[in-house]
mmCIF file of C-alpha atoms in Angstrom:
data_model
loop_
_atom_site.group_PDB
_atom_site.id
_atom_site.type_symbol
_atom_site.label_atom_id
_atom_site.label_comp_id
_atom_site.label_asym_id
_atom_site.label_seq_id
_atom_site.Cartn_x
_atom_site.Cartn_y
_atom_site.Cartn_z
ATOM 1 C CA MET A 30 0.000 0.000 0.000
ATOM 2 C CA SER A 31 1.370 3.416 -0.919
ATOM 3 C CA GLU A 32 2.140 5.875 1.857
ATOM 4 C CA LEU A 33 0.116 9.020 2.451
ATOM 5 C CA ARG A 34 1.738 12.336 1.538
ATOM 6 C CA THR A 35 1.658 15.574 3.510
ATOM 7 C CA PRO A 36 1.146 18.863 1.643
ATOM 8 C CA LEU A 37 4.918 19.398 1.964
ATOM 9 C CA THR A 38 6.108 16.032 0.630
ATOM 10 C CA SER A 39 6.921 17.410 -2.822
ATOM 11 C CA TRP A 40 8.953 20.204 -1.203
ATOM 12 C CA HIS A 41 10.957 17.680 0.819
ATOM 13 C CA GLU A 42 11.680 15.576 -2.254
ATOM 14 C CA ALA A 43 12.688 18.617 -4.294
ATOM 15 C CA HIS A 44 15.110 19.698 -1.571
ATOM 16 C CA GLY A 45 16.924 16.385 -1.266
ATOM 17 C CA ALA A 46 15.376 14.970 1.878
ATOM 18 C CA LYS A 47 15.873 11.291 2.612
ATOM 19 C CA MET A 48 12.293 9.985 2.679
ATOM 20 C CA ALA A 49 10.914 6.878 4.394
ATOM 21 C CA PRO A 50 7.530 5.525 5.541
ATOM 22 C CA PHE A 51 6.442 6.412 9.070
ATOM 23 C CA ALA A 52 3.016 5.599 10.565
ATOM 24 C CA GLY A 53 1.615 5.121 7.071
ATOM 25 C CA TRP A 54 3.029 8.417 5.730
ATOM 26 C CA LEU A 55 5.993 9.215 3.498
ATOM 27 C CA MET A 56 8.049 11.483 5.740
ATOM 28 C CA PRO A 57 11.442 13.269 5.663
ATOM 29 C CA ILE A 58 14.003 11.516 7.859
ATOM 30 C CA GLN A 59 16.886 13.933 7.257
ATOM 31 C CA TYR A 60 18.144 16.670 4.953
ATOM 32 C CA GLU A 61 21.779 17.523 5.794
ATOM 33 C CA GLY A 62 22.157 14.841 8.437
ATOM 34 C CA ILE A 63 20.706 13.969 11.831
ATOM 35 C CA LEU A 64 23.640 15.353 13.834
ATOM 36 C CA ILE A 65 23.640 18.699 11.994
ATOM 37 C CA GLU A 66 19.866 19.081 12.290
ATOM 38 C CA HIS A 67 19.863 18.061 15.956
ATOM 39 C CA GLN A 68 22.535 20.578 16.920
ATOM 40 C CA HIS A 69 20.960 23.346 14.846
ATOM 41 C CA THR A 70 17.672 22.875 16.690
ATOM 42 C CA ARG A 71 19.459 22.946 20.046
ATOM 43 C CA GLN A 72 21.351 26.124 19.113
ATOM 44 C CA HIS A 73 19.049 28.031 16.737
ATOM 45 C CA ALA A 74 15.675 26.947 15.262
ATOM 46 C CA GLY A 75 14.497 23.816 13.444
ATOM 47 C CA LEU A 76 11.328 23.431 11.370
ATOM 48 C CA PHE A 77 9.485 20.092 11.295
ATOM 49 C CA ASP A 78 6.709 18.789 9.029
ATOM 50 C CA ILE A 79 4.249 17.166 11.443
ATOM 51 C CA CYS A 80 1.219 17.222 9.136
ATOM 52 C CA HIS A 81 0.746 13.471 9.634
ATOM 53 C CA MET A 82 -0.651 14.001 13.139
ATOM 54 C CA GLY A 83 -4.400 13.747 13.753
ATOM 55 C CA GLU A 84 -6.669 16.560 14.967
ATOM 56 C CA PHE A 85 -10.261 16.140 16.162
ATOM 57 C CA ARG A 86 -12.757 18.856 17.133
ATOM 58 C CA ILE A 87 -15.083 18.041 20.064
ATOM 59 C CA GLU A 88 -17.917 20.431 20.860
ATOM 60 C CA GLY A 89 -21.519 20.803 21.894
ATOM 61 C CA PRO A 90 -23.545 20.845 25.124
ATOM 62 C CA GLY A 91 -22.012 18.493 27.662
ATOM 63 C CA ALA A 92 -18.690 18.137 25.812
ATOM 64 C CA ASP A 93 -16.668 19.105 28.896
ATOM 65 C CA GLU A 94 -18.204 16.461 31.135
ATOM 66 C CA ALA A 95 -18.218 13.780 28.433
ATOM 67 C CA LEU A 96 -14.593 14.339 27.407
ATOM 68 C CA SER A 97 -13.541 14.278 31.071
ATOM 69 C CA ARG A 98 -14.894 10.715 31.236
ATOM 70 C CA ALA A 99 -13.320 9.708 27.915
ATOM 71 C CA ALA A 100 -9.717 10.838 28.572
ATOM 72 C CA SER A 101 -7.434 11.222 31.597
ATOM 73 C CA HIS A 102 -6.873 14.984 31.217
ATOM 74 C CA ASN A 103 -7.992 17.157 34.138
ATOM 75 C CA LEU A 104 -10.343 19.508 32.277
ATOM 76 C CA ALA A 105 -11.691 21.038 35.509
ATOM 77 C CA THR A 106 -8.517 23.130 35.799
ATOM 78 C CA LEU A 107 -7.972 23.719 32.076
ATOM 79 C CA ALA A 108 -8.796 27.314 31.090
ATOM 80 C CA PRO A 109 -9.659 28.519 27.561
ATOM 81 C CA GLY A 110 -6.469 29.268 25.652
ATOM 82 C CA LYS A 111 -4.600 26.474 27.427
ATOM 83 C CA CYS A 112 -3.833 22.878 26.481
ATOM 84 C CA ARG A 113 -2.855 19.792 28.462
ATOM 85 C CA TYR A 114 -1.011 16.534 27.852
ATOM 86 C CA GLY A 115 -2.649 13.278 28.899
ATOM 87 C CA PHE A 116 -3.893 9.881 27.770
ATOM 88 C CA LEU A 117 -6.627 7.889 26.139
ATOM 89 C CA LEU A 118 -6.690 4.651 28.126
ATOM 90 C CA ASN A 119 -8.270 1.257 27.641
ATOM 91 C CA ALA A 120 -10.468 -0.288 30.328
ATOM 92 C CA GLU A 121 -7.429 -1.878 32.026
ATOM 93 C CA GLY A 122 -5.522 1.436 32.246
ATOM 94 C CA GLY A 123 -3.171 0.740 29.330
ATOM 95 C CA VAL A 124 -2.297 3.673 27.067
ATOM 96 C CA LEU A 125 -4.184 3.691 23.761
ATOM 97 C CA ASP A 126 -2.486 6.985 22.901
ATOM 98 C CA ASP A 127 -0.867 10.027 24.471
ATOM 99 C CA CYS A 128 -2.391 13.267 23.249
ATOM 100 C CA ILE A 129 -2.920 16.956 23.919
ATOM 101 C CA ILE A 130 -6.337 18.552 24.499
ATOM 102 C CA TYR A 131 -6.893 22.237 23.667
ATOM 103 C CA ARG A 132 -9.769 24.141 25.270
ATOM 104 C CA PHE A 133 -11.414 26.875 23.169
ATOM 105 C CA GLY A 134 -14.471 27.421 25.350
ATOM 106 C CA PRO A 135 -16.732 25.800 27.967
ATOM 107 C CA ASP A 136 -17.730 22.971 25.612
ATOM 108 C CA ALA A 137 -15.292 23.333 22.699
ATOM 109 C CA PHE A 138 -12.032 21.381 22.392
ATOM 110 C CA MET A 139 -9.435 20.067 19.957
ATOM 111 C CA ILE A 140 -7.521 16.872 20.634
ATOM 112 C CA VAL A 141 -4.240 16.170 18.828
ATOM 113 C CA VAL A 142 -3.310 12.496 18.464
ATOM 114 C CA ASN A 143 -0.523 10.370 17.009
ATOM 115 C CA ALA A 144 -0.812 9.462 13.338
ATOM 116 C CA ALA A 145 -0.586 5.698 13.840
ATOM 117 C CA CYS A 146 -3.352 5.806 16.455
ATOM 118 C CA ALA A 147 -5.720 8.300 14.805
ATOM 119 C CA ALA A 148 -8.303 5.865 13.443
ATOM 120 C CA GLY A 149 -8.492 3.903 16.697
ATOM 121 C CA ASP A 150 -8.612 7.088 18.772
ATOM 122 C CA PHE A 151 -11.495 8.460 16.724
ATOM 123 C CA ALA A 152 -13.440 5.210 17.113
ATOM 124 C CA ALA A 153 -12.812 5.119 20.874
ATOM 125 C CA LEU A 154 -13.906 8.731 21.328
ATOM 126 C CA ARG A 155 -17.018 8.260 19.218
ATOM 127 C CA GLU A 156 -17.979 5.275 21.363
ATOM 128 C CA ARG A 157 -17.350 7.168 24.610
ATOM 129 C CA LEU A 158 -18.963 10.498 23.727
ATOM 130 C CA PRO A 159 -22.759 10.859 23.607
ATOM 131 C CA GLN A 160 -24.309 11.511 20.187
ATOM 132 C CA GLY A 161 -25.194 15.061 21.232
ATOM 133 C CA VAL A 162 -21.475 15.896 21.382
ATOM 134 C CA ALA A 163 -20.033 16.511 17.912
ATOM 135 C CA LEU A 164 -16.763 14.761 17.054
ATOM 136 C CA THR A 165 -15.194 15.965 13.806
ATOM 137 C CA ASP A 166 -11.997 14.653 12.230
ATOM 138 C CA LEU A 167 -10.029 17.708 11.029
ATOM 139 C CA SER A 168 -6.871 15.788 10.111
ATOM 140 C CA ALA A 169 -7.340 15.946 6.333
ATOM 141 C CA VAL A 170 -7.808 19.719 6.349
ATOM 142 C CA THR A 171 -5.268 20.648 9.049
ATOM 143 C CA ALA A 172 -1.545 21.115 8.475
ATOM 144 C CA LYS A 173 0.920 21.191 11.356
ATOM 145 C CA VAL A 174 4.491 22.482 11.378
ATOM 146 C CA ASP A 175 6.669 22.733 14.459
ATOM 147 C CA LEU A 176 9.186 25.537 14.999
ATOM 148 C CA GLN A 177 11.565 24.527 17.781
ATOM 149 C CA GLY A 178 14.764 25.892 19.306
ATOM 150 C CA PRO A 179 16.042 28.798 21.413
ATOM 151 C CA GLU A 180 15.623 31.300 18.565
ATOM 152 C CA SER A 181 12.149 30.114 17.577
ATOM 153 C CA VAL A 182 10.270 32.904 19.350
ATOM 154 C CA ASP A 183 12.309 35.597 17.595
ATOM 155 C CA VAL A 184 11.815 33.879 14.230
ATOM 156 C CA LEU A 185 8.061 33.588 14.776
ATOM 157 C CA GLU A 186 7.691 37.210 15.879
ATOM 158 C CA ALA A 187 9.599 38.396 12.822
ATOM 159 C CA ALA A 188 7.423 36.291 10.495
ATOM 160 C CA LEU A 189 4.070 37.282 12.017
ATOM 161 C CA ASN A 190 4.933 40.739 13.368
ATOM 162 C CA GLU A 191 3.353 39.806 16.720
ATOM 163 C CA ASN A 192 4.596 39.358 20.274
ATOM 164 C CA PHE A 193 4.829 35.743 21.426
ATOM 165 C CA HIS A 194 7.183 36.188 24.370
ATOM 166 C CA ASP A 195 4.117 36.458 26.601
ATOM 167 C CA LEU A 196 2.542 33.177 25.430
ATOM 168 C CA PRO A 197 2.875 30.769 28.386
ATOM 169 C CA TYR A 198 4.003 27.161 28.199
ATOM 170 C CA PHE A 199 1.055 25.012 27.087
ATOM 171 C CA GLY A 200 -0.816 28.152 26.088
ATOM 172 C CA PHE A 201 -2.115 28.864 22.587
ATOM 173 C CA ARG A 202 -3.377 31.790 20.570
ATOM 174 C CA GLU A 203 -5.420 32.110 17.384
ATOM 175 C CA THR A 204 -4.173 34.567 14.765
ATOM 176 C CA THR A 205 -3.807 34.707 10.969
ATOM 177 C CA PHE A 206 -1.049 34.181 8.424
ATOM 178 C CA ASP A 207 -1.351 35.119 4.756
ATOM 179 C CA GLY A 208 -5.084 35.648 5.215
ATOM 180 C CA ALA A 209 -5.671 32.189 6.723
ATOM 181 C CA PRO A 210 -6.405 31.143 10.332
ATOM 182 C CA LEU A 211 -3.375 30.077 12.337
ATOM 183 C CA LEU A 212 -3.244 28.513 15.799
ATOM 184 C CA VAL A 213 0.068 29.061 17.605
ATOM 185 C CA SER A 214 0.714 26.671 20.487
ATOM 186 C CA ARG A 215 3.619 27.043 22.942
ATOM 187 C CA THR A 216 4.364 23.325 22.931
ATOM 188 C CA GLY A 217 6.759 20.884 21.305
ATOM 189 C CA TYR A 218 8.551 17.544 21.365
ATOM 190 C CA THR A 219 12.207 18.542 21.577
ATOM 191 C CA GLY A 220 12.797 19.864 25.095
ATOM 192 C CA GLU A 221 13.490 23.320 23.633
ATOM 193 C CA LEU A 222 11.587 26.577 23.531
ATOM 194 C CA GLY A 223 9.218 26.079 20.630
ATOM 195 C CA PHE A 224 5.845 26.365 18.961
ATOM 196 C CA GLU A 225 3.433 24.070 17.130
ATOM 197 C CA LEU A 226 1.570 25.799 14.313
ATOM 198 C CA TYR A 227 -1.813 24.614 12.993
ATOM 199 C CA LEU A 228 -3.143 26.039 9.734
ATOM 200 C CA PRO A 229 -5.249 24.959 6.735
ATOM 201 C CA TRP A 230 -3.843 22.052 4.721
ATOM 202 C CA ASP A 231 -3.584 24.173 1.580
ATOM 203 C CA LYS A 232 -1.602 26.852 3.448
ATOM 204 C CA ALA A 233 1.149 24.523 4.689
ATOM 205 C CA GLU A 234 3.756 26.215 2.532
ATOM 206 C CA ALA A 235 3.900 28.931 5.150
ATOM 207 C CA TRP A 236 6.809 26.539 5.839
ATOM 208 C CA THR A 237 8.797 28.280 3.097
ATOM 209 C CA ALA A 238 8.161 31.711 4.620
ATOM 210 C CA LEU A 239 9.712 30.580 7.919
ATOM 211 C CA LEU A 240 12.699 29.067 6.108
ATOM 212 C CA LYS A 241 13.549 32.467 4.616
ATOM 213 C CA ASP A 242 14.966 33.303 8.040
ATOM 214 C CA GLU A 243 18.632 32.233 8.075
ATOM 215 C CA ARG A 244 18.264 31.052 11.674
ATOM 216 C CA VAL A 245 15.933 28.239 10.553
ATOM 217 C CA LYS A 246 16.746 24.869 8.974
ATOM 218 C CA PRO A 247 14.354 22.072 7.978
ATOM 219 C CA VAL A 248 14.681 19.082 10.311
ATOM 220 C CA GLY A 249 13.593 15.499 9.709
ATOM 221 C CA LEU A 250 12.129 12.833 11.951
ATOM 222 C CA GLY A 251 15.595 11.389 12.642
ATOM 223 C CA ALA A 252 16.696 14.417 14.659
ATOM 224 C CA ARG A 253 13.215 14.763 16.129
ATOM 225 C CA ASP A 254 13.746 11.329 17.656
ATOM 226 C CA THR A 255 17.179 12.121 19.136
ATOM 227 C CA LEU A 256 15.902 15.459 20.447
ATOM 228 C CA ARG A 257 12.880 13.959 22.190
ATOM 229 C CA LEU A 258 14.927 11.087 23.638
ATOM 230 C CA GLU A 259 17.465 13.503 25.145
ATOM 231 C CA ALA A 260 14.541 15.404 26.682
ATOM 232 C CA GLY A 261 13.171 12.188 28.214
ATOM 233 C CA LEU A 262 9.962 12.284 26.152
ATOM 234 C CA PRO A 263 8.348 8.914 25.306
ATOM 235 C CA LEU A 264 7.339 7.751 21.839
ATOM 236 C CA TYR A 265 4.031 5.943 21.497
ATOM 237 C CA GLY A 266 4.430 2.423 20.172
ATOM 238 C CA HIS A 267 7.914 2.168 21.684
ATOM 239 C CA ASP A 268 7.968 3.642 25.206
ATOM 240 C CA LEU A 269 4.191 3.749 25.660
ATOM 241 C CA ASP A 270 1.657 1.103 24.656
ATOM 242 C CA ASP A 271 -1.679 -0.404 25.555
ATOM 243 C CA LYS A 272 -0.061 -3.011 27.837
ATOM 244 C CA HIS A 273 1.441 -0.405 30.199
ATOM 245 C CA SER A 274 -0.113 2.253 32.404
ATOM 246 C CA PRO A 275 0.887 5.938 32.661
ATOM 247 C CA ALA A 276 2.181 5.262 36.179
ATOM 248 C CA GLU A 277 4.541 2.586 34.862
ATOM 249 C CA ALA A 278 5.904 5.187 32.416
ATOM 250 C CA GLY A 279 6.580 7.572 35.325
ATOM 251 C CA MET A 280 3.555 9.768 34.575
ATOM 252 C CA GLY A 281 1.238 8.874 37.413
ATOM 253 C CA ARG A 282 1.602 12.421 38.754
ATOM 254 C CA MET A 283 -0.279 13.688 35.693
ATOM 255 C CA LEU A 284 -3.410 11.741 36.600
ATOM 256 C CA THR A 285 -5.078 14.471 38.649
ATOM 257 C CA SER A 286 -8.575 14.358 37.176
ATOM 258 C CA THR A 287 -11.333 13.573 39.676
ATOM 259 C CA ALA A 288 -13.656 12.425 36.872
ATOM 260 C CA ASP A 289 -14.451 8.740 36.484
ATOM 261 C CA TYR A 290 -12.586 8.374 33.182
ATOM 262 C CA VAL A 291 -12.100 5.117 31.277
ATOM 263 C CA GLY A 292 -9.163 3.158 32.699
ATOM 264 C CA LYS A 293 -8.778 5.257 35.847
ATOM 265 C CA GLU A 294 -8.502 2.321 38.247
ATOM 266 C CA GLY A 295 -5.735 0.600 36.293
ATOM 267 C CA ALA A 296 -3.874 3.793 35.361
ATOM 268 C CA GLN A 297 -1.820 3.705 38.567
ATOM 269 C CA ARG A 298 -0.869 0.017 38.462
ATOM 270 C CA VAL A 299 2.856 -0.706 38.359
ATOM 271 C CA ARG A 300 4.272 -4.052 37.257
ATOM 272 C CA GLU A 301 7.109 -2.783 35.076
ATOM 273 C CA VAL A 302 8.872 0.589 35.143
ATOM 274 C CA LEU A 303 10.166 2.658 32.238
ATOM 275 C CA VAL A 304 13.753 3.564 33.141
ATOM 276 C CA PRO A 305 16.263 5.879 31.437
ATOM 277 C CA LEU A 306 19.687 4.411 30.675
ATOM 278 C CA ARG A 307 23.140 5.768 29.918
ATOM 279 C CA ILE A 308 25.097 3.134 28.032
ATOM 280 C CA GLU A 309 28.871 2.837 27.696
ATOM 281 C CA GLY A 310 30.342 2.678 24.205
ATOM 282 C CA ARG A 311 29.158 4.015 20.858
ATOM 283 C CA ARG A 312 26.742 1.280 19.809
ATOM 284 C CA SER A 313 23.142 2.411 20.125
ATOM 285 C CA ALA A 314 20.768 0.146 21.986
ATOM 286 C CA ARG A 315 17.945 -1.003 19.718
ATOM 287 C CA HIS A 316 14.244 -1.489 20.293
ATOM 288 C CA GLY A 317 13.842 -5.021 21.609
ATOM 289 C CA ASP A 318 17.375 -5.434 22.960
ATOM 290 C CA VAL A 319 17.472 -7.390 26.218
ATOM 291 C CA LEU A 320 18.260 -5.829 29.589
ATOM 292 C CA ALA A 321 19.891 -8.078 32.184
ATOM 293 C CA LEU A 322 21.743 -7.941 35.466
ATOM 294 C CA PRO A 323 25.496 -8.677 35.193
ATOM 295 C CA GLY A 324 25.800 -12.452 34.943
ATOM 296 C CA GLY A 325 22.147 -12.697 35.863
ATOM 297 C CA PRO A 326 18.691 -13.110 34.414
ATOM 298 C CA GLU A 327 16.900 -10.962 31.886
ATOM 299 C CA VAL A 328 14.883 -8.250 33.640
ATOM 300 C CA GLY A 329 13.652 -6.030 30.817
ATOM 301 C CA ARG A 330 13.941 -4.823 27.228
ATOM 302 C CA VAL A 331 14.962 -1.644 25.463
ATOM 303 C CA THR A 332 12.168 0.439 23.940
ATOM 304 C CA SER A 333 14.128 3.354 22.396
ATOM 305 C CA GLY A 334 17.834 4.032 22.068
ATOM 306 C CA SER A 335 20.193 6.404 20.292
ATOM 307 C CA PHE A 336 23.477 8.219 20.461
ATOM 308 C CA ALA A 337 22.678 11.564 22.132
ATOM 309 C CA PRO A 338 24.523 14.308 20.201
ATOM 310 C CA SER A 339 24.142 16.917 22.951
ATOM 311 C CA LEU A 340 25.375 14.557 25.653
ATOM 312 C CA GLY A 341 28.069 12.660 23.773
ATOM 313 C CA CYS A 342 26.904 9.236 24.902
ATOM 314 C CA VAL A 343 24.351 6.524 24.152
ATOM 315 C CA ILE A 344 21.017 6.770 25.974
ATOM 316 C CA ALA A 345 17.887 4.640 26.000
ATOM 317 C CA PHE A 346 14.548 3.870 27.597
ATOM 318 C CA ALA A 347 13.723 0.355 28.761
ATOM 319 C CA TRP A 348 10.885 -1.491 30.433
ATOM 320 C CA VAL A 349 12.194 -3.222 33.547
ATOM 321 C CA ASP A 350 10.524 -5.464 36.086
ATOM 322 C CA ALA A 351 9.506 -3.138 38.919
ATOM 323 C CA ALA A 352 11.305 -5.255 41.514
ATOM 324 C CA GLN A 353 14.603 -4.760 39.643
ATOM 325 C CA ALA A 354 14.207 -1.112 38.623
ATOM 326 C CA GLU A 355 16.549 0.282 41.304
ATOM 327 C CA HIS A 356 19.614 -1.446 39.873
ATOM 328 C CA ALA A 357 22.146 0.838 38.173
ATOM 329 C CA ASP A 358 24.316 -1.831 36.531
ATOM 330 C CA PHE A 359 22.137 -3.258 33.772
ATOM 331 C CA VAL A 360 23.731 -4.964 30.797
ATOM 332 C CA VAL A 361 22.250 -4.550 27.320
ATOM 333 C CA ARG A 362 22.337 -7.616 25.091
ATOM 334 C CA THR A 363 21.490 -7.637 21.407
ATOM 335 C CA ALA A 364 18.131 -9.255 20.753
ATOM 336 C CA ARG A 365 18.364 -12.547 18.882
#
């Protein structure tokens, strides 16, 4: 089956990006190289095509209460103009997806989900929300580009001629660009100062306007992965899945909602623990590699691993049996 294309795919191909399938989409992995793009984002500003992500609009009378029961996010303390990270869980408390919910008004929201999970997320939400609450899939008409890095706010202000220094973390603002609506969100997946920009699908080439600034380089999914791993941010399908709870992934503190949401009872269970690792040597640990005690039994498995350009060492995440999680001398063995 052929991969889906974002509205920027032709641009990536024309500018020499290395392309590869990701979550059913043909996506840019790198342009100049992962190390160059990683360091440029850490030092200046990187621009990412994230149009493959899913966006759903949820609105109508009772949407607040219904969505509070459908997802783990604490909507009682979420003000308009703010967004919050959280989870869609299954009945056992396993993570169906990690996602961000944006509040526009008392009963008006947008939820942003991972591309590989979008169809399942939509089905789960439709089942959990009453028919009187409208659920609309905006993914096919919504483009998303991420501007990340310490100079991103200056780049954005120069491009839009607006002040964004006052936009708080996990805050968002609606404005316009080139006559089209634009949502600017003070969020990201790199550990840096940054913004996620939502605009109409046919206006995605606002991308090229941002790249006119010499402080900005296009960045592929390869560097996005090393950036997020250095920042300790999990990737769904690797470090999060429907067999593990948020608490096992070290995110139990985020489960502050008092609503009776799906999976609430199991969300705090802990059988395995997601642990960060620093690994000696230059070989990156791979997804599925075995974690063991020196000369002892297997106690876990690697979920994500990479050389960390900013740290100069190999780092990884791994699921480890909770009873063994306090050990600091794990050995990584190549999966057979």
